[in-house]
Short mmCIF file of C-alpha atoms in Angstrom, two decimals:
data_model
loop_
_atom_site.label_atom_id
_atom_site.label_comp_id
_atom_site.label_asym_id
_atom_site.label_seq_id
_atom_site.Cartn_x
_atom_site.Cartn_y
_atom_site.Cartn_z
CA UNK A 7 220.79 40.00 -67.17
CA UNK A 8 218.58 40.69 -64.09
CA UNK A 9 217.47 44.89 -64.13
CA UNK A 10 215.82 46.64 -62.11
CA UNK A 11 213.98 49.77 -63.05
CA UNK A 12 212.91 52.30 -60.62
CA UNK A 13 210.16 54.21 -61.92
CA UNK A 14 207.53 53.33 -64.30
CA UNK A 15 207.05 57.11 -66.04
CA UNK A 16 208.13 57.43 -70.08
CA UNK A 17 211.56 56.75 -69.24
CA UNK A 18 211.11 53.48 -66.95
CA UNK A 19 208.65 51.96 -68.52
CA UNK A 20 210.08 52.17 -72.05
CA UNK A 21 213.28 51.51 -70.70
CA UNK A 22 212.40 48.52 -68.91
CA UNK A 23 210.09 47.38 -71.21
CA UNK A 24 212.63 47.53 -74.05
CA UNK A 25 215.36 45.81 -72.11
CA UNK A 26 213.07 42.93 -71.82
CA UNK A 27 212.38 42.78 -74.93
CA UNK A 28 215.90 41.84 -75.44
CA UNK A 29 215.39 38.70 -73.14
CA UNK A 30 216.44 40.52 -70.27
CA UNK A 31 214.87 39.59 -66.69
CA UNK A 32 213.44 43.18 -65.59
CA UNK A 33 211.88 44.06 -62.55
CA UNK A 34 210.03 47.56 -62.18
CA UNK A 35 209.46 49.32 -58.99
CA UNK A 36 207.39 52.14 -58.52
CA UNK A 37 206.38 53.42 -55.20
CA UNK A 38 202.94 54.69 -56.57
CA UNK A 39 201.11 51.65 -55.78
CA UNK A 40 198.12 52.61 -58.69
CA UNK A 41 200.65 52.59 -61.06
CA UNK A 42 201.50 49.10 -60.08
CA UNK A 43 197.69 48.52 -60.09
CA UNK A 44 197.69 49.69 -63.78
CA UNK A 45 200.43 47.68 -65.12
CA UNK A 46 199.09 44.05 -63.14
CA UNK A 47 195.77 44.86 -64.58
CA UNK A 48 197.06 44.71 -68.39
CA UNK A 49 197.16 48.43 -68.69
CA UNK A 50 199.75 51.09 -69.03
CA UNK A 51 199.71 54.68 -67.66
CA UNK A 52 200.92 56.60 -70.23
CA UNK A 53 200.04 57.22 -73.21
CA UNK A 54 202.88 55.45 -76.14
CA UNK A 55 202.22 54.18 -79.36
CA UNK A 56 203.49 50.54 -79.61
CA UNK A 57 204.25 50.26 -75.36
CA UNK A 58 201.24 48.36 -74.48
CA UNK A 59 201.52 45.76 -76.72
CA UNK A 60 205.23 44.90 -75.60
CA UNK A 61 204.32 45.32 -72.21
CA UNK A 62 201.60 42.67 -72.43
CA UNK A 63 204.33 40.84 -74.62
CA UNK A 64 206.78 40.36 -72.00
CA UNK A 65 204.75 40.31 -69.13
CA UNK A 66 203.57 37.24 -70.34
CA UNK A 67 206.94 35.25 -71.90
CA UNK A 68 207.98 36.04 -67.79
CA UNK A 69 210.86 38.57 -68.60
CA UNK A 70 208.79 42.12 -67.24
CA UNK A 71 207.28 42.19 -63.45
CA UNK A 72 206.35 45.38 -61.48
CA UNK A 73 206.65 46.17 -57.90
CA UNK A 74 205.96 48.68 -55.01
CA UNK A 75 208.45 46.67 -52.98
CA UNK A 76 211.68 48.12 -52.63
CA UNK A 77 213.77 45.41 -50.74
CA UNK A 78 212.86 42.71 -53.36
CA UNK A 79 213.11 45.76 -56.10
CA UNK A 80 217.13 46.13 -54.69
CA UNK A 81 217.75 42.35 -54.24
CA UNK A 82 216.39 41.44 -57.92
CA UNK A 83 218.95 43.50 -60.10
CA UNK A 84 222.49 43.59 -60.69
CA UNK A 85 221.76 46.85 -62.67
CA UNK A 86 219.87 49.38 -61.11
CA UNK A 87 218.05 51.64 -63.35
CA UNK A 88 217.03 55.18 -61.62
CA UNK A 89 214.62 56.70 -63.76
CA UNK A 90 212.50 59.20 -61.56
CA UNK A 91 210.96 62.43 -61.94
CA UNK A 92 213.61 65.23 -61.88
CA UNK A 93 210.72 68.61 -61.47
CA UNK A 94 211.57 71.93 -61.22
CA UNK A 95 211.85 73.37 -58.23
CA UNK A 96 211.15 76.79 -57.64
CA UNK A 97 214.29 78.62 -59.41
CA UNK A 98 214.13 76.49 -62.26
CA UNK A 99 216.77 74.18 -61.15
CA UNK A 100 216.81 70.33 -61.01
CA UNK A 101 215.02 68.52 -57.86
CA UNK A 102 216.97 65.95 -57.23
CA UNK A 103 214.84 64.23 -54.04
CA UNK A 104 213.42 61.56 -55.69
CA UNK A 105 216.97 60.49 -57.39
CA UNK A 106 218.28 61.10 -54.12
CA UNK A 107 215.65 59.03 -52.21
CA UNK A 108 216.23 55.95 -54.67
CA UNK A 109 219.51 55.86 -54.32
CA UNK A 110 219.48 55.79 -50.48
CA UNK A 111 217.05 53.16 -50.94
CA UNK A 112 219.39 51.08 -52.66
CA UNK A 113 221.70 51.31 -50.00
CA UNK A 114 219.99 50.38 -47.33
CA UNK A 115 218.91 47.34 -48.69
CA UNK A 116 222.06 45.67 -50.68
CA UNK A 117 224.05 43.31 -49.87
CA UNK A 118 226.22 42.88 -53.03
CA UNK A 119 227.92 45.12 -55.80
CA UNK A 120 225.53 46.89 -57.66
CA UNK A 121 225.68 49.25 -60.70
CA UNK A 122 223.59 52.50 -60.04
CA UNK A 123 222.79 53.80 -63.48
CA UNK A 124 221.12 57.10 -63.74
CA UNK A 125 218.91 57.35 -66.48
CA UNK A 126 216.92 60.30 -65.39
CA UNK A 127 217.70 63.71 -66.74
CA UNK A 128 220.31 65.13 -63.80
CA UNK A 129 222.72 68.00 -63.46
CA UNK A 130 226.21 67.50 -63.76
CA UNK A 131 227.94 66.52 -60.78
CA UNK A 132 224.62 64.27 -59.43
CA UNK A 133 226.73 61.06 -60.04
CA UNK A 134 228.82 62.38 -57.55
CA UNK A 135 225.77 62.78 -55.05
CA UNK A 136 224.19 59.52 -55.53
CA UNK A 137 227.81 57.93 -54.87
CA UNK A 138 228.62 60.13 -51.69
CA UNK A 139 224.55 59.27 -50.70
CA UNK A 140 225.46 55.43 -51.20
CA UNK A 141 228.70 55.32 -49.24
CA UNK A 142 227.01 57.00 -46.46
CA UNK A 143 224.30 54.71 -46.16
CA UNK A 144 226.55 52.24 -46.92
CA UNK A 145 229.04 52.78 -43.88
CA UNK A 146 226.10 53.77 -41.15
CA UNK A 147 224.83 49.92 -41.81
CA UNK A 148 228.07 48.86 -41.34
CA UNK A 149 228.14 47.19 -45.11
CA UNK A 150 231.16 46.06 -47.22
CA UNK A 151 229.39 46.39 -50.64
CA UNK A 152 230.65 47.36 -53.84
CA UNK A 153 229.14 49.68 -56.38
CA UNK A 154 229.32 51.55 -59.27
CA UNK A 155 227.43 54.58 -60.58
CA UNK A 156 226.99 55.35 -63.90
CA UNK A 157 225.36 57.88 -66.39
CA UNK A 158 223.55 56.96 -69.02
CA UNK A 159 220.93 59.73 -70.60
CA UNK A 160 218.22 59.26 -71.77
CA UNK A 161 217.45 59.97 -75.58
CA UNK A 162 213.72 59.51 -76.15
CA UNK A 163 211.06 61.64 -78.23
CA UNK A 164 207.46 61.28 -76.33
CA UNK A 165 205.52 59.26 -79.31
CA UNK A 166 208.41 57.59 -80.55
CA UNK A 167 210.49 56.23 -77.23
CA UNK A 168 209.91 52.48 -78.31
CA UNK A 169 211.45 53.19 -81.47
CA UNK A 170 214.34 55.32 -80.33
CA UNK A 171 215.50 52.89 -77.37
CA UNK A 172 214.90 50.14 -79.79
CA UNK A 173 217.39 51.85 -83.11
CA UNK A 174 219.32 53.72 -81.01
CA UNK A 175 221.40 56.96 -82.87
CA UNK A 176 223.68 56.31 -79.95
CA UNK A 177 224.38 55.24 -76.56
CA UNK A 178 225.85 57.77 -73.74
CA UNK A 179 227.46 56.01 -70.78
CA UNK A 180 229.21 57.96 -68.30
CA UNK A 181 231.78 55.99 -66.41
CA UNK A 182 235.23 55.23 -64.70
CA UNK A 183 234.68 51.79 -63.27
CA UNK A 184 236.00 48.94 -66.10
CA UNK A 185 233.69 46.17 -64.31
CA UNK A 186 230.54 48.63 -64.93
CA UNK A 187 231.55 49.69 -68.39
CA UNK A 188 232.24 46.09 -69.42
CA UNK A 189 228.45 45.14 -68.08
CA UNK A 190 226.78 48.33 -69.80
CA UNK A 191 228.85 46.89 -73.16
CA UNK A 192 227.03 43.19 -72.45
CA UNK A 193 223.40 44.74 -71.89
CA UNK A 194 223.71 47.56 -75.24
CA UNK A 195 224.95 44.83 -77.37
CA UNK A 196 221.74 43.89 -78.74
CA UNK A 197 221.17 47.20 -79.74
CA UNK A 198 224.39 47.66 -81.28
CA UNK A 199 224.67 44.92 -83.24
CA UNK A 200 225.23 46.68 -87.09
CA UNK A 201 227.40 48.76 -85.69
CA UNK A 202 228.66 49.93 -82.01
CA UNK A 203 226.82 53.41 -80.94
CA UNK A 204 228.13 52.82 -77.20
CA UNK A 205 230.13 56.06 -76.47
CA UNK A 206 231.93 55.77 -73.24
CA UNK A 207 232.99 59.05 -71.43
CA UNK A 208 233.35 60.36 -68.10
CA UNK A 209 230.40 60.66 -65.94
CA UNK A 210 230.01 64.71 -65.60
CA UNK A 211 230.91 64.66 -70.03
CA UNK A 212 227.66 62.32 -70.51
CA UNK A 213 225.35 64.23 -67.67
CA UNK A 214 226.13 67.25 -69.77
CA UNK A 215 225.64 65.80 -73.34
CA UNK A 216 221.70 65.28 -72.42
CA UNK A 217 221.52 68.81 -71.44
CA UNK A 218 223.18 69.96 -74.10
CA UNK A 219 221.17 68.03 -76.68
CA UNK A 220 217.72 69.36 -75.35
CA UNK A 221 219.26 73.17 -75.42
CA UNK A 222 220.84 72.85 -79.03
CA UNK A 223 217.07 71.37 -80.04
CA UNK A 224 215.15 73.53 -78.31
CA UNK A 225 217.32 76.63 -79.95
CA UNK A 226 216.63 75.50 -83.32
CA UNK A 227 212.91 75.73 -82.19
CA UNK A 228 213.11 79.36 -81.01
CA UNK A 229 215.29 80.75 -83.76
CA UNK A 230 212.72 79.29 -86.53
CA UNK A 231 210.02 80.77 -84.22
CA UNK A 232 211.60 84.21 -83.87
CA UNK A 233 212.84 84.30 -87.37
CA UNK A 234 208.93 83.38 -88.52
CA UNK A 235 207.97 86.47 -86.61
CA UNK A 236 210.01 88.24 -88.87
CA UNK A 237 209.21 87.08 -92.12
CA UNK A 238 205.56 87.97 -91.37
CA UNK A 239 207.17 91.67 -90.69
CA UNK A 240 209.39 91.04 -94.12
CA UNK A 241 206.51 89.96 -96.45
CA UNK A 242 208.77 86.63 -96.69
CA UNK A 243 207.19 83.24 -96.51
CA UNK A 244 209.21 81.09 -93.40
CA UNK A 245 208.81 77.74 -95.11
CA UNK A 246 210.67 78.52 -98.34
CA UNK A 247 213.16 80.00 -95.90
CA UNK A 248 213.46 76.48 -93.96
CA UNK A 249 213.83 74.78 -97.17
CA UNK A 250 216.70 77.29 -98.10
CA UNK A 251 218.49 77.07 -94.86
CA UNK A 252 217.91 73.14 -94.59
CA UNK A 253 219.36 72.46 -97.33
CA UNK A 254 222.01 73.11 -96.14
CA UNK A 255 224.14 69.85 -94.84
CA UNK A 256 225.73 71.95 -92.07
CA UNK A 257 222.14 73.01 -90.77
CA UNK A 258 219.74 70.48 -92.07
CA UNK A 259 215.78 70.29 -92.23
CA UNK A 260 215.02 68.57 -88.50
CA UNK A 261 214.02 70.76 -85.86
CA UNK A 262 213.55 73.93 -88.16
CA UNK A 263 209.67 74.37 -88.44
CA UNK A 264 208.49 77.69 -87.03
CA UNK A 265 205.21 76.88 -85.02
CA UNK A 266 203.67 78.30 -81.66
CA UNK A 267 205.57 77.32 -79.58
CA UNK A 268 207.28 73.96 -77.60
CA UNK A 269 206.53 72.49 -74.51
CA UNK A 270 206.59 68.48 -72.76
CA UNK A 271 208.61 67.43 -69.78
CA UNK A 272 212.01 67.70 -71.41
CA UNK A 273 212.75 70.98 -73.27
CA UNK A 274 211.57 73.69 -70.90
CA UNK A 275 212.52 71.60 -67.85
CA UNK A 276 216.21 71.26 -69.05
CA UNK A 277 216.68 74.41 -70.63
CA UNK A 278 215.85 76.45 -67.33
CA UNK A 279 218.12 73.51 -65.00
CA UNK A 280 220.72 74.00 -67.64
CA UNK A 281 220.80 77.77 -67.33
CA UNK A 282 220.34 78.11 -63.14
CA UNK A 283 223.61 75.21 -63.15
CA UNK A 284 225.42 77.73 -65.03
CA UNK A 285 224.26 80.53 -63.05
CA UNK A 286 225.43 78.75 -59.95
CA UNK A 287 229.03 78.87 -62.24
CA UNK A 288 228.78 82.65 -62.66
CA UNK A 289 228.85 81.72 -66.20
CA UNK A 290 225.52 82.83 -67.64
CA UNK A 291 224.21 81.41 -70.69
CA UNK A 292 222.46 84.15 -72.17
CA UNK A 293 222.14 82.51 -75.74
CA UNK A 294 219.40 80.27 -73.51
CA UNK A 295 217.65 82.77 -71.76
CA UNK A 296 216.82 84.25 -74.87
CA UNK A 297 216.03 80.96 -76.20
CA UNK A 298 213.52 80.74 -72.90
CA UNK A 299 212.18 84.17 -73.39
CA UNK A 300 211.75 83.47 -76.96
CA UNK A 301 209.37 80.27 -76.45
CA UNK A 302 207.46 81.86 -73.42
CA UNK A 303 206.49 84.82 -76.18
CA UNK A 304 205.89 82.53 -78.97
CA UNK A 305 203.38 80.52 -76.99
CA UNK A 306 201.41 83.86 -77.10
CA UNK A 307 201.03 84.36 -80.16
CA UNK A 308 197.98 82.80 -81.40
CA UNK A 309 195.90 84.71 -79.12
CA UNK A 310 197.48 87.97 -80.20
CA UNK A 311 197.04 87.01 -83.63
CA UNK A 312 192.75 86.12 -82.25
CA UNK A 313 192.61 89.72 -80.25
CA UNK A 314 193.97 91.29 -83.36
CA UNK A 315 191.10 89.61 -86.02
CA UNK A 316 188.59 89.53 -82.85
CA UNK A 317 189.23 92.40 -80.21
CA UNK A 318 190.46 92.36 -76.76
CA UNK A 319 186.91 91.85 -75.19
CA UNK A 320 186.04 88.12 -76.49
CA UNK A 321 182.46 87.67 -74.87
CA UNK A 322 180.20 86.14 -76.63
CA UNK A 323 182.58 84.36 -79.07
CA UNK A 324 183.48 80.90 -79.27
CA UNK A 325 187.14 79.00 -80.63
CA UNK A 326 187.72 75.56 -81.49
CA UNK A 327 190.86 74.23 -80.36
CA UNK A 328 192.48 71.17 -82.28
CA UNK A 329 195.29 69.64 -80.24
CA UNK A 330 195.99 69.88 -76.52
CA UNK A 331 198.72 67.51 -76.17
CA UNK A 332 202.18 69.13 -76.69
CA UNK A 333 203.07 67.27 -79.83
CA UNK A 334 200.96 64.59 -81.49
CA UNK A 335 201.28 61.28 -80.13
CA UNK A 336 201.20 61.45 -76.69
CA UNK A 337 198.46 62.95 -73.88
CA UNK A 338 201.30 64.49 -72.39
CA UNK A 339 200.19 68.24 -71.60
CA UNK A 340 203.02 69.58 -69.53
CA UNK A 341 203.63 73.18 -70.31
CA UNK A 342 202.18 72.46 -73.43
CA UNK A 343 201.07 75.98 -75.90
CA UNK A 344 197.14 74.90 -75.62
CA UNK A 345 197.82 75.99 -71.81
CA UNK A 346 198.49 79.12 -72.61
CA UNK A 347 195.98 79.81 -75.33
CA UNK A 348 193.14 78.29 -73.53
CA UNK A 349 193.26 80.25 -70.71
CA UNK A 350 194.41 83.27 -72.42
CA UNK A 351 190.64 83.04 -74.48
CA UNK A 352 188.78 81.78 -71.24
CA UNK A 353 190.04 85.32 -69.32
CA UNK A 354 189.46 87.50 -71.89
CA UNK A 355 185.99 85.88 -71.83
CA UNK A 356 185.75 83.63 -74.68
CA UNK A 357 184.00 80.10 -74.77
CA UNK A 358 186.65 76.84 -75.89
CA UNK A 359 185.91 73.69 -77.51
CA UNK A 360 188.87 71.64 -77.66
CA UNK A 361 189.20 68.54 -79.61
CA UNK A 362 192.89 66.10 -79.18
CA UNK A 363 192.87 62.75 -80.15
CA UNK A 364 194.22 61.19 -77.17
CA UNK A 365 194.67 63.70 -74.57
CA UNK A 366 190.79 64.74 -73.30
CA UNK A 367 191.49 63.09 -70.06
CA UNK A 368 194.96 64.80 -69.25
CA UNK A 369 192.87 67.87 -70.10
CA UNK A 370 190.53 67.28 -67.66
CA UNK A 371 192.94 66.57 -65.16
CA UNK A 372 194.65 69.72 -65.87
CA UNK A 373 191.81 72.28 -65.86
CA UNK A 374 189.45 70.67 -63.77
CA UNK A 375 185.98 72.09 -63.57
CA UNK A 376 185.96 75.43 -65.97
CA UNK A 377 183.26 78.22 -67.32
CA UNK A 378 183.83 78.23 -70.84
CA UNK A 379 185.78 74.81 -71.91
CA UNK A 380 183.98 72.27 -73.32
CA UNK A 381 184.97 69.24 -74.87
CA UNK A 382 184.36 67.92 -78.78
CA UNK A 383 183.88 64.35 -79.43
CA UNK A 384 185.62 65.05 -83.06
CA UNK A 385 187.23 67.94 -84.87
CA UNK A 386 184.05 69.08 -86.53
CA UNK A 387 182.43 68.88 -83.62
CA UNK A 388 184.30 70.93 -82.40
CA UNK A 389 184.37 73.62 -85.20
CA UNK A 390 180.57 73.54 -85.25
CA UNK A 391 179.05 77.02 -84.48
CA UNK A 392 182.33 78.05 -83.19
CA UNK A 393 183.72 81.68 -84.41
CA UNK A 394 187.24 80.42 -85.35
CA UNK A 395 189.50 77.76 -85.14
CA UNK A 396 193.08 77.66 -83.36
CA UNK A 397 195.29 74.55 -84.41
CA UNK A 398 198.00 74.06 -81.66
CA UNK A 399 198.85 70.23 -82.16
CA UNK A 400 199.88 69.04 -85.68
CA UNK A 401 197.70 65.39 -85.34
CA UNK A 402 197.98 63.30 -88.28
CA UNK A 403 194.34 63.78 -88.59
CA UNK A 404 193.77 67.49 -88.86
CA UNK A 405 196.49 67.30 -91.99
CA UNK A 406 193.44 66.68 -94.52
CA UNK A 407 190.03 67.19 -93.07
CA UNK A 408 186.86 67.58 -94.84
CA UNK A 409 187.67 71.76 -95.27
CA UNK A 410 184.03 71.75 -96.95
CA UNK A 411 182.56 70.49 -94.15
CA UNK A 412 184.95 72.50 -92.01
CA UNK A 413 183.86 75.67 -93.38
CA UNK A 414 180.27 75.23 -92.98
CA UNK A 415 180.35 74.33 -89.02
CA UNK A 416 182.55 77.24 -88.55
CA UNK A 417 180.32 80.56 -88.26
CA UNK A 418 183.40 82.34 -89.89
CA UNK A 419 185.67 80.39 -92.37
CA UNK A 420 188.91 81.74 -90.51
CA UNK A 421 191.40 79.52 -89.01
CA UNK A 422 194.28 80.35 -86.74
CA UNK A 423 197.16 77.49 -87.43
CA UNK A 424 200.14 77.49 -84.73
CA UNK A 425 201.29 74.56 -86.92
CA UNK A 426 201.90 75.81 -90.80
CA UNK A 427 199.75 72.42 -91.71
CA UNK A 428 198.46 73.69 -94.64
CA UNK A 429 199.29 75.59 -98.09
CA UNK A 430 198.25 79.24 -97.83
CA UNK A 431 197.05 79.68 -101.66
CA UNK A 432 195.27 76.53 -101.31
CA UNK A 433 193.36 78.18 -97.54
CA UNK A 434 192.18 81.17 -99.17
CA UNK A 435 190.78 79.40 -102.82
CA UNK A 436 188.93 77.16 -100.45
CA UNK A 437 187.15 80.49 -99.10
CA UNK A 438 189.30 80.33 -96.02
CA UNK A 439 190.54 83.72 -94.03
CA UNK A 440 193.77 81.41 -93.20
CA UNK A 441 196.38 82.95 -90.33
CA UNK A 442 199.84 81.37 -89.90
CA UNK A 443 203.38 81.10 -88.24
CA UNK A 444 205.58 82.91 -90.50
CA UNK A 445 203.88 81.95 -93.84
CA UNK A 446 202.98 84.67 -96.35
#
């Protein structure tokens, strides 16, 4: 089948990417022309474990091209993927211009039917505004061309996208026209083959089900964070409590460990859209804006937990920080807890030495020029002559380190870990002073 993918962020890449994989044609337009520049010269510009070699794969069998033209981008594909940025806008909501703007561009350059898929993270009811968008442009060019548009969400975890399109759990698409459906059927089947995962629903069903996901996730997160808080109150230790809970088959283990706090491009973005589109209902949600209020708190506390062993006035001290990407395996820093804790130290006059494995550029980029931050070429490096360490990121590297070397660069053996990485008992007969999420 011939695709086309507009976009080239997590979701377009992977998705287009993937879908050549499968021996699909794919064609990838992005309007950020160093993008483009990126992908012709061999590189990528994200950062996803396994996504660079397929690229390279498929760019050279043939099947995976990128563009910054969007006529040949609309006259390549018989599918066309939208997979844009969806960013907040100021109330929290959704901005949709970018959706918007791609589907316009669509129209004013077909000739032919076309299925309009949205794979980008919408609000219900944007199906409807990408169709009514389409018609219009359709009618002022005075063109007779038939389309679909379709929803089908998105499902991907940031460091394990290639996987998840790949072995999908399942597939969401959102439609009422039989001649889309029975395409979307043809271009899944690969995926599908042990056994079919394709759920078909109406479109505003499916635009919700992504939402809804991301909320139901992202309030596991917060309840294990608040009811962490609580066990430190209790005397009660939170991981035997998420092995007592999990246990359970109604609950289960995934999503339940208590840390400081989650950020990325998906969870806080959707959970705010989610609860101004219900706003707009007169329907609060208030379960989410108490899972909202929850994280925004919890991303807090491992300086609260530093002022409390260090003081208020930080001068003169210095923290490592190990992990500044929002989970491991990506360099993806958006609203991610190291924000919050970096510049929480820096203002209360504190010097930072952060260590991630793959995100030191992103950091850059996102802090520019500061008093205070410095970067570590490794994690002792960055421990070394530093007051205390804060773990934000739980990098498969920082899971056994050298903790006798680790306690000798450190000019107090006491370790702040927004991650539960490691076994309390175990901290403190190393000679650790060792200060956790919920652990007792």
């Amino acid at each position: 089948m011939k695709i086309t993918v507009i976009g080239t962020g997590y979701v377009g890449l992977v998705t287009g990417t993937c879908l050549a994989e499968m021996g699909n044609d794919v064609l990838c337009l992005d309007l950020d022309v160093s993008k483009i520049k990126i992908l012709h010269e061999g590189g990528i510009p994200i950062h996803e474990p396994g996504l660079l070699e397929m690229v390279r794969h498929n760019v050279e069998a043939g099947r995976l091209r990128f563009t910054s033209d969007i006529q040949e981008s609309v006259a390549f594909g018989d599918l066309q993927f939208i997979a844009v940025g969806t960013p907040p806008d100021e109330d929290g909501s959704a901005d949709l211009k970018y959706v918007l703007a791609a589907a316009r561009n669509i129209a004013l350059h077909m000739d032919d039917y076309k299925v309009v898929i949205d794979k980008s993270t919408v609000p219900v009811g944007t199906a409807d505004k990408v169709k009514a968008v389409i018609a219009e442009t359709l009618q002022q060019r005075g063109v007779d061309a038939g389309f679909a548009v379709v929803s089908n969400p998105e499902f991907l975890k940031e460091g394990a996208a290639v996987e998840d399109f790949m072995r999908p759990d399942r597939i969401i698409v959102g439609a009422d026209d039989e001649r889309a459906i029975k395409l979307m059927r043809e271009l899944y089947a690969p995926f599908t083959r042990n056994h079919d995962r394709m759920i078909v629903m109406d479109v505003r069903s499916a635009e919700l089900s992504k939402y809804a996901a991301n909320a139901m996730l992202a309030t596991r997160i917060s309840f294990m964070n608040e009811l962490a808080n609580l066990a430190e109150k209790l005397g009660a230790d939170i991981e035997q409590v998420r092995i007592g809970i999990g246990s359970d088959p109604r609950i289960g283990f995934h999503f339940l460990y208590a840390g400081c706090g989650y950020g990325g491009s998906c969870f806080p973005k959707d959970v705010q859209a989610l609860i101004r589109a219900a706003e707009e209902t007169e329907l609060p949600l208030k379960v989410l804006q108490a899972v909202e209020d929850a994280n925004d708190a919890q991303k807090n506390v491992l300086l609260n937990k530093i002022k409390h062993r260090f003081g208020a006035d930080l001068s003169g001290k210095t923290f490592a920080v190990w992990g500044l990407a929002f989970k491991p395996n990506t360099d993806d820093m958006r609203v991610a807890p190291s924000i919050v804790l970096i510049e929480g130290l820096l203002a209360l006059g504190a010097e930072v030495v952060a260590y991630d494995p793959v995100a030191m550029t992103e950091a850059r980029r996102v802090f520019g020029e500061r008093v205070g931050l410095r970067y570590a070429t490794s994690p002792l490096a960055a421990a070394q002559d530093s007051d205390a360490l804060a773990i934000v990121t739980e990098w498969k590297e920082f899971r056994a380190p050298n903790f006798d070397a680790l306690k000798s660069a450190l000019k107090n053996p006491v370790v702040f870990d927004g991650r539960n990485m490691y076994v309390p008992e175990q901290m403190r007969q190393r000679g650790f002073e060792y200060d956790t999420i919920g652990r007792r």
